PDB file of N, CA and C in Angstrom:
ATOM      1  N   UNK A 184     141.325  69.742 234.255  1.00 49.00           N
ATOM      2  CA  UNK A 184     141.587  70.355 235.543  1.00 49.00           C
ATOM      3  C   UNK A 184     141.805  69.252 236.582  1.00 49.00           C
ATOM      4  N   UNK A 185     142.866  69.265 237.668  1.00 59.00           N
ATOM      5  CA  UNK A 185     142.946  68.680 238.267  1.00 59.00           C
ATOM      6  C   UNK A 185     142.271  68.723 239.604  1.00 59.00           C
ATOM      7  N   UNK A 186     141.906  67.363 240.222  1.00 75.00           N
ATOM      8  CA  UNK A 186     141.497  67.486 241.394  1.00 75.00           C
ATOM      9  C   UNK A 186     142.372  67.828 242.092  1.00 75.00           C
ATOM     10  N   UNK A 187     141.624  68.734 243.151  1.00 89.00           N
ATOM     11  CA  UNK A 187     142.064  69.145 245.203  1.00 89.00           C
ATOM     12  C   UNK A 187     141.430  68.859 245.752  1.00 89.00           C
ATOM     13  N   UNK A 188     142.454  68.910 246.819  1.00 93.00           N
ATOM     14  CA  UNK A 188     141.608  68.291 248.149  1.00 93.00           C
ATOM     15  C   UNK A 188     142.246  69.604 249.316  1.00 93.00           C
ATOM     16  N   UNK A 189     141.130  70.176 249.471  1.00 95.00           N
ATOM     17  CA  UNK A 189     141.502  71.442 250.937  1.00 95.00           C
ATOM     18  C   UNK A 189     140.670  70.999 251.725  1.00 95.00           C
ATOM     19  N   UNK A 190     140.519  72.113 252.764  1.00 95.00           N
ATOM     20  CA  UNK A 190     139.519  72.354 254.107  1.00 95.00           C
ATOM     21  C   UNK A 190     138.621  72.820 253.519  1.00 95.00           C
ATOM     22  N   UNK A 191     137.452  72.333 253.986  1.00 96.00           N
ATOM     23  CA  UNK A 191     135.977  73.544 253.964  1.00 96.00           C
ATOM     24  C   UNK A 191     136.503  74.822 253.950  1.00 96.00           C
ATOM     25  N   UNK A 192     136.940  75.131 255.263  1.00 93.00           N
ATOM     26  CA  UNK A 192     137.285  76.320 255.387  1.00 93.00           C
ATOM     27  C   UNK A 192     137.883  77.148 254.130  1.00 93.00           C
ATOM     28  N   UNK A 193     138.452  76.777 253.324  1.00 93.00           N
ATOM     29  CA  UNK A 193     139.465  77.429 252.312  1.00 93.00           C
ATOM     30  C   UNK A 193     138.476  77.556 250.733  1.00 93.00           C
ATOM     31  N   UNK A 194     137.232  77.089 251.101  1.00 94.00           N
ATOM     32  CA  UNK A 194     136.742  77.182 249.777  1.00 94.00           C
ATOM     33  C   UNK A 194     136.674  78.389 249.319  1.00 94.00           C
ATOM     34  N   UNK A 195     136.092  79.078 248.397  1.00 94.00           N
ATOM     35  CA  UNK A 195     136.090  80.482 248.122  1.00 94.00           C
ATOM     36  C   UNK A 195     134.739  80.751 247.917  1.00 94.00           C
ATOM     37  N   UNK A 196     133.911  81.942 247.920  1.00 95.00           N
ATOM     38  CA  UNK A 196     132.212  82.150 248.025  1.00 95.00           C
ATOM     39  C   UNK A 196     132.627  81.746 245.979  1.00 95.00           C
ATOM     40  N   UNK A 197     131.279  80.771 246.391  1.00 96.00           N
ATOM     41  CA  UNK A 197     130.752  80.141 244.571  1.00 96.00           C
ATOM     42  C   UNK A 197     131.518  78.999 244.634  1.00 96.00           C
ATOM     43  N   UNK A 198     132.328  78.650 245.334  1.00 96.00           N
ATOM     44  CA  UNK A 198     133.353  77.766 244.981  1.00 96.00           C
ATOM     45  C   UNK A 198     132.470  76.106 245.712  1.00 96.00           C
ATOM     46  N   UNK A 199     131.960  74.987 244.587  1.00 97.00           N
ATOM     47  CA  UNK A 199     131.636  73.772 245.266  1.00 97.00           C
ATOM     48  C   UNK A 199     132.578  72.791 245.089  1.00 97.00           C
ATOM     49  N   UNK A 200     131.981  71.699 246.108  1.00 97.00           N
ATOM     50  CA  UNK A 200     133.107  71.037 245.927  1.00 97.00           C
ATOM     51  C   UNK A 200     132.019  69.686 246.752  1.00 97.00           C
ATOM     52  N   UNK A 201     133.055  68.419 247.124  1.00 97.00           N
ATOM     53  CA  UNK A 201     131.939  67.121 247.669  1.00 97.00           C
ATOM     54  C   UNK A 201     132.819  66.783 248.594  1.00 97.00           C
ATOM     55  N   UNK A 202     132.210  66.509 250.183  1.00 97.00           N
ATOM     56  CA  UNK A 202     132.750  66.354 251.080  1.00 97.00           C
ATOM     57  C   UNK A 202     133.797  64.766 251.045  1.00 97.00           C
ATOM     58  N   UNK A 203     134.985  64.780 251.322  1.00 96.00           N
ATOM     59  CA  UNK A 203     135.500  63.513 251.193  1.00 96.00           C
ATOM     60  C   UNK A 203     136.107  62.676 252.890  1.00 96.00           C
ATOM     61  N   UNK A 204     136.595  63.433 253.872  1.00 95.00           N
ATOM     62  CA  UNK A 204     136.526  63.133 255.072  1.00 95.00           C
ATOM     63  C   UNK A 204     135.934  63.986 255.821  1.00 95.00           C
ATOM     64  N   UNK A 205     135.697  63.595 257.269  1.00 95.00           N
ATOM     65  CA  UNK A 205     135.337  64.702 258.472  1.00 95.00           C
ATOM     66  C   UNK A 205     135.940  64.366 259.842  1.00 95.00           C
ATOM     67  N   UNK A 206     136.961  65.410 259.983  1.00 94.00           N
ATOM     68  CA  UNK A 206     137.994  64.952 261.394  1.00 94.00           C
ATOM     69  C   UNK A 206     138.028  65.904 262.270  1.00 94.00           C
ATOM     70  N   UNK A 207     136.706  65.722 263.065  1.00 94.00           N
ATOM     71  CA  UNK A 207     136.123  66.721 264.257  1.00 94.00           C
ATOM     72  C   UNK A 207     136.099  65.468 265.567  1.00 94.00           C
ATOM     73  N   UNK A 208     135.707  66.656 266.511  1.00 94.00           N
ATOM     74  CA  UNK A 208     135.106  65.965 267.843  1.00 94.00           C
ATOM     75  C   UNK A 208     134.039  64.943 267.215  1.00 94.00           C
ATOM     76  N   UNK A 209     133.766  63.779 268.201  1.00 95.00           N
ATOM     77  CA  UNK A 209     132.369  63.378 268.180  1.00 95.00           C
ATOM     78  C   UNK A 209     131.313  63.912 268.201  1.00 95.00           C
ATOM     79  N   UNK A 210     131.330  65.025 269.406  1.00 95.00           N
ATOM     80  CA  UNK A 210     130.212  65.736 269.162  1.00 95.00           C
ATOM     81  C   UNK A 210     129.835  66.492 267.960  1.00 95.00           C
ATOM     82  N   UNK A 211     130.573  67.454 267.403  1.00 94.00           N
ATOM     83  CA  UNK A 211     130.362  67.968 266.310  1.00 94.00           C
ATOM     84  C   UNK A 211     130.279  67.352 265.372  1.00 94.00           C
ATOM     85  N   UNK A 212     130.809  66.162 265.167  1.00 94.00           N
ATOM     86  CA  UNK A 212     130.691  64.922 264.081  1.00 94.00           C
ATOM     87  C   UNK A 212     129.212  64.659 263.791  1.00 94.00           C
ATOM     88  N   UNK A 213     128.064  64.440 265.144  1.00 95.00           N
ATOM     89  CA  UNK A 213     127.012  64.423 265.610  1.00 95.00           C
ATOM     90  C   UNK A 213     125.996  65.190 264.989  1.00 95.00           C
ATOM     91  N   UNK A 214     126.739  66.717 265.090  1.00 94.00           N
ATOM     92  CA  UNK A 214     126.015  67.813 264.946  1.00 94.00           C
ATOM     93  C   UNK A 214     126.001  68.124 263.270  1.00 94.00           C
ATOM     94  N   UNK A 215     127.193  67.710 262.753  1.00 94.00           N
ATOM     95  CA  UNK A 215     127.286  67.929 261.220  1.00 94.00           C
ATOM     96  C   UNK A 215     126.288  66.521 260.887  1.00 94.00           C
ATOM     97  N   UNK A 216     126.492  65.913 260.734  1.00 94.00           N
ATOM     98  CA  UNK A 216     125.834  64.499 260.630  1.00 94.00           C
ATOM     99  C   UNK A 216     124.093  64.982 260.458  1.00 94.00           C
ATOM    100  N   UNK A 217     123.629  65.375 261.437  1.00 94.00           N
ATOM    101  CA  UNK A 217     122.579  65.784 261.662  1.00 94.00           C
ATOM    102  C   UNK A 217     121.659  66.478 260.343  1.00 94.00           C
ATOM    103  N   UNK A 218     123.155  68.175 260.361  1.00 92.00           N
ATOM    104  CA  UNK A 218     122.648  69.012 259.519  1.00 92.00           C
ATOM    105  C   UNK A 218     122.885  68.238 258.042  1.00 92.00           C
ATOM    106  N   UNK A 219     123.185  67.109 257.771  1.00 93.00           N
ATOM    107  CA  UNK A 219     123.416  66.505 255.828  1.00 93.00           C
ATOM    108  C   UNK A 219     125.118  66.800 255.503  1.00 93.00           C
ATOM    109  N   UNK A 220     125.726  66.879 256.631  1.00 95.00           N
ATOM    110  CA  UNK A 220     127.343  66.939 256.108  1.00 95.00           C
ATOM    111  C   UNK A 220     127.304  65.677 256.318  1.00 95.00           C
ATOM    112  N   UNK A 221     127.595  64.917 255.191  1.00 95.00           N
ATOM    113  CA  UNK A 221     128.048  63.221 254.820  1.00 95.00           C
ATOM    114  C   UNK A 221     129.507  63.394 253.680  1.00 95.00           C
ATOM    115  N   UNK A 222     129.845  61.846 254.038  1.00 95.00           N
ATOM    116  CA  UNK A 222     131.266  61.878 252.890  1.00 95.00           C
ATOM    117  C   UNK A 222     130.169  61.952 251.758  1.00 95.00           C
ATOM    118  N   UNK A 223     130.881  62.389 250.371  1.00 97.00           N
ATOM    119  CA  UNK A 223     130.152  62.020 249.514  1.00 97.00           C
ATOM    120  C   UNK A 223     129.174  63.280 249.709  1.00 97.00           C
ATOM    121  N   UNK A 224     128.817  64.117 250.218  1.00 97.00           N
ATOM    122  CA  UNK A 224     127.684  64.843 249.523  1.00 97.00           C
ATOM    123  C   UNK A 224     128.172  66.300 248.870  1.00 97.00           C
ATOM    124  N   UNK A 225     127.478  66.993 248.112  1.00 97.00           N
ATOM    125  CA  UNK A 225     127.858  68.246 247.751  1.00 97.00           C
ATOM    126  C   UNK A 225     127.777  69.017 248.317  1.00 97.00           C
ATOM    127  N   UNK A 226     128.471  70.387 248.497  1.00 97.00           N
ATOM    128  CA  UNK A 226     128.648  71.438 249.109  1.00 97.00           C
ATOM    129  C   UNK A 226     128.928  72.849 248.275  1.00 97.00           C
ATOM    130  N   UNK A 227     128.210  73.985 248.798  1.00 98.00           N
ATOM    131  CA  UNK A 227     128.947  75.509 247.962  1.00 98.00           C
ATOM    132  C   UNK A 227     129.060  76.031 249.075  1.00 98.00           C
ATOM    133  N   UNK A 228     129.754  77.087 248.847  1.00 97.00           N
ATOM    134  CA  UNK A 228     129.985  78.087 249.802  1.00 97.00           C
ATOM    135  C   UNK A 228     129.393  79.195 249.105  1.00 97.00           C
ATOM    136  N   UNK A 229     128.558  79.566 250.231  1.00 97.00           N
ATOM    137  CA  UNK A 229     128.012  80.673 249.622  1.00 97.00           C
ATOM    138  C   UNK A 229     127.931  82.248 249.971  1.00 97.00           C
ATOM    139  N   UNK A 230     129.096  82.432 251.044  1.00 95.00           N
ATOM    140  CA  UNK A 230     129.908  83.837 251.425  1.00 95.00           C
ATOM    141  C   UNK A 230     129.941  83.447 253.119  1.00 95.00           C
ATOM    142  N   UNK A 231     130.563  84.444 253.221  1.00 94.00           N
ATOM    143  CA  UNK A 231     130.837  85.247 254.850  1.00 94.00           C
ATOM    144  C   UNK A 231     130.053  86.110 255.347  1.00 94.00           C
ATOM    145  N   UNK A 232     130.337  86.041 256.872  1.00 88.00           N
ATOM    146  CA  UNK A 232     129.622  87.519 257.523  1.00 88.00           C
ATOM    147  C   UNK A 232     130.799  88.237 257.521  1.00 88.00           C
ATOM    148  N   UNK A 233     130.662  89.545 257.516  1.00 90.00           N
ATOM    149  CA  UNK A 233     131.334  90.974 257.441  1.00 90.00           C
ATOM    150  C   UNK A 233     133.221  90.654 257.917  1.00 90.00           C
ATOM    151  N   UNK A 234     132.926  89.876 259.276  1.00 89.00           N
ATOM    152  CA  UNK A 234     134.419  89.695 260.007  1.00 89.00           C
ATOM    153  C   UNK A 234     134.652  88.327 259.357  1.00 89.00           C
ATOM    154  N   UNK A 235     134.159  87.811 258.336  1.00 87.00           N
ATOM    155  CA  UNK A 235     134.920  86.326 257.519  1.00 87.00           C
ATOM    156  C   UNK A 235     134.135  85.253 258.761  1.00 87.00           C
ATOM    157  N   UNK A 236     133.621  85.540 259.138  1.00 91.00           N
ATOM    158  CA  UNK A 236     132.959  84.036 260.266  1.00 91.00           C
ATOM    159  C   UNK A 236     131.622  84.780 260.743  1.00 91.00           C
ATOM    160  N   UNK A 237     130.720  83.863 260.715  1.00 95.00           N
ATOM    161  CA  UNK A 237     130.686  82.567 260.080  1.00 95.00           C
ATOM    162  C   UNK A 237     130.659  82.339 258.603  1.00 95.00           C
ATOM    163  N   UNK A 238     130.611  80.994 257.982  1.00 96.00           N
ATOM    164  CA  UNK A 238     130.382  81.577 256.713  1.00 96.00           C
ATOM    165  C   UNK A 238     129.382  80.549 256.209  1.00 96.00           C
ATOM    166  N   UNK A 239     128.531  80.848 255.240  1.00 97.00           N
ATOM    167  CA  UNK A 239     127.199  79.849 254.810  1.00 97.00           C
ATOM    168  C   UNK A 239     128.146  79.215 253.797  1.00 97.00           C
ATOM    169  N   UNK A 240     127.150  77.793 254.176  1.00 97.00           N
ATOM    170  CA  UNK A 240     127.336  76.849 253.215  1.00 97.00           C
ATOM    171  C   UNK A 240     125.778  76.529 252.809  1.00 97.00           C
ATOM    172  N   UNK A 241     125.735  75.924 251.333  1.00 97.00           N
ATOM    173  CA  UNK A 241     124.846  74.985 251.008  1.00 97.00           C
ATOM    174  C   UNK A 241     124.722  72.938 250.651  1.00 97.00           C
ATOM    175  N   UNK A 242     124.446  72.386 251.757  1.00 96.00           N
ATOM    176  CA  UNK A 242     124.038  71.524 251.886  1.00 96.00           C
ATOM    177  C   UNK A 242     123.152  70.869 251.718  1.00 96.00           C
ATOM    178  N   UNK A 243     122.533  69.622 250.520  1.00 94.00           N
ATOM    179  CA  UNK A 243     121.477  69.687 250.575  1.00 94.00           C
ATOM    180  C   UNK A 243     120.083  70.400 250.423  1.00 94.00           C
ATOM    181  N   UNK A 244     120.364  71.223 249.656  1.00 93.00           N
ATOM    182  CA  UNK A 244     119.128  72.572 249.616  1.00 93.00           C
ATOM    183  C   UNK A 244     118.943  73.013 251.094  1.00 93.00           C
ATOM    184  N   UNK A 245     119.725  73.060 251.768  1.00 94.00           N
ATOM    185  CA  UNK A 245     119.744  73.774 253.050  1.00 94.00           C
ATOM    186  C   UNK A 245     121.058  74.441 253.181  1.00 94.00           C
ATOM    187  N   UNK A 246     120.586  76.054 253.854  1.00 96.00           N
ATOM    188  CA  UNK A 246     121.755  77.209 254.352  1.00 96.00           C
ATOM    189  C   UNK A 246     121.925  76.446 255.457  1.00 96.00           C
ATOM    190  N   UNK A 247     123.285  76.865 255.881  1.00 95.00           N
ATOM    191  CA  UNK A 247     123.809  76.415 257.158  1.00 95.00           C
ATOM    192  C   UNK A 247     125.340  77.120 257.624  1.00 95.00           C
ATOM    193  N   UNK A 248     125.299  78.135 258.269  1.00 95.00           N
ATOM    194  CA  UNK A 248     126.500  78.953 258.483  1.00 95.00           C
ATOM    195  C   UNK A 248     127.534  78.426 259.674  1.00 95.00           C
ATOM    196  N   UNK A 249     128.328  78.204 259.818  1.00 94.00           N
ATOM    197  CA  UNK A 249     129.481  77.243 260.152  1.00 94.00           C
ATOM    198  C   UNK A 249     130.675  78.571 260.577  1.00 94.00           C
ATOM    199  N   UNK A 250     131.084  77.721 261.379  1.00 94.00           N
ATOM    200  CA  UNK A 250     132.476  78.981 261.915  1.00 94.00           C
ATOM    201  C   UNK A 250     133.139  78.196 261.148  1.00 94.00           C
ATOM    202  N   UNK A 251     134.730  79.039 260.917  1.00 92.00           N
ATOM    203  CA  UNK A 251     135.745  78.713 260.315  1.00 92.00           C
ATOM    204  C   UNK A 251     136.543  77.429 260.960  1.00 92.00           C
ATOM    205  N   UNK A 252     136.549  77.663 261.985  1.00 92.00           N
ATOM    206  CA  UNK A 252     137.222  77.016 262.811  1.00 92.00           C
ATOM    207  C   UNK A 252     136.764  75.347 262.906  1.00 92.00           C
ATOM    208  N   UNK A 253     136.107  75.387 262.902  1.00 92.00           N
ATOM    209  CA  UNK A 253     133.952  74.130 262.545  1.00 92.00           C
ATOM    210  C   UNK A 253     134.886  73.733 261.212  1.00 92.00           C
ATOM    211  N   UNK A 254     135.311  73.877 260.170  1.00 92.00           N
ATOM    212  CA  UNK A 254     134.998  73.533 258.735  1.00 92.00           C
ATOM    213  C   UNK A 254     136.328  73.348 258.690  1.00 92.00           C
ATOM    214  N   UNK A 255     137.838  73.500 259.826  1.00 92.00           N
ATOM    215  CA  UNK A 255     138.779  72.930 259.761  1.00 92.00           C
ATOM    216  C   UNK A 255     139.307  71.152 259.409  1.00 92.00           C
ATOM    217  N   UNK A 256     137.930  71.175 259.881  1.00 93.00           N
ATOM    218  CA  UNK A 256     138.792  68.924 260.129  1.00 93.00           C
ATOM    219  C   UNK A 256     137.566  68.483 258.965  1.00 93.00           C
ATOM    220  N   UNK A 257     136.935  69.693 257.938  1.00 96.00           N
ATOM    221  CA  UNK A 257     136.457  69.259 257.255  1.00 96.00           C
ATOM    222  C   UNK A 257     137.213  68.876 255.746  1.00 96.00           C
ATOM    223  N   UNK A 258     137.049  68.250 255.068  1.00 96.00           N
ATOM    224  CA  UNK A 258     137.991  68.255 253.678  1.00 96.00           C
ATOM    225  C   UNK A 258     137.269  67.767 252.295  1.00 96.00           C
ATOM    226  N   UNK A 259     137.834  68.555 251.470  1.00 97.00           N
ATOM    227  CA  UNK A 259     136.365  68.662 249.996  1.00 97.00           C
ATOM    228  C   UNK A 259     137.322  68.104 249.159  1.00 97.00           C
ATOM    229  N   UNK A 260     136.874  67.734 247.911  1.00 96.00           N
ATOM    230  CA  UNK A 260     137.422  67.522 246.589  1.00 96.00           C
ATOM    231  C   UNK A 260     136.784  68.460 246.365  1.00 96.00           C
ATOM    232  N   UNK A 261     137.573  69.697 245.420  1.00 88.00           N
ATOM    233  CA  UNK A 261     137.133  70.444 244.723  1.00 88.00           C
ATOM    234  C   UNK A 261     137.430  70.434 242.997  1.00 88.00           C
TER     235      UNK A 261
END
């Protein structure tokens, strides 16, 4: 299987993958940083709320629900 490379945003619920860049504001750079979004770490998605946003991720043995919009300038190898 070959590697991809998408947005956070585009993962699918079950679908993991390992963060490879992050091209946000500073601030939010800050704020992900904080919560364990690093290059290099693993990630699942682990569904949506009802209207598709926000949607949980797992980080680190930590939930953490993220708008769509948030997980744009994010990008995975899946």
């Amino acid at each position: 299987m070959a590697d991809c490379k998408i947005r956070l945003s585009s993962l699918s619920t079950g679908q993991r993958a390992i963060i490879t860049r992050i091209h946000v504001s500073d601030a939010l750079r800050e704020r992900l940083t904080a919560l364990g979004f690093l290059e290099g770490t693993k990630i699942c998605c682990l569904g949506a709320g009802p209207s598709g946003d926000p949607v949980a991720y797992e980080v680190r043995r930590t939930v953490i629900a993220l708008r769509r919009t948030d997980c744009d300038g994010i990008e995975v190898l899946c």
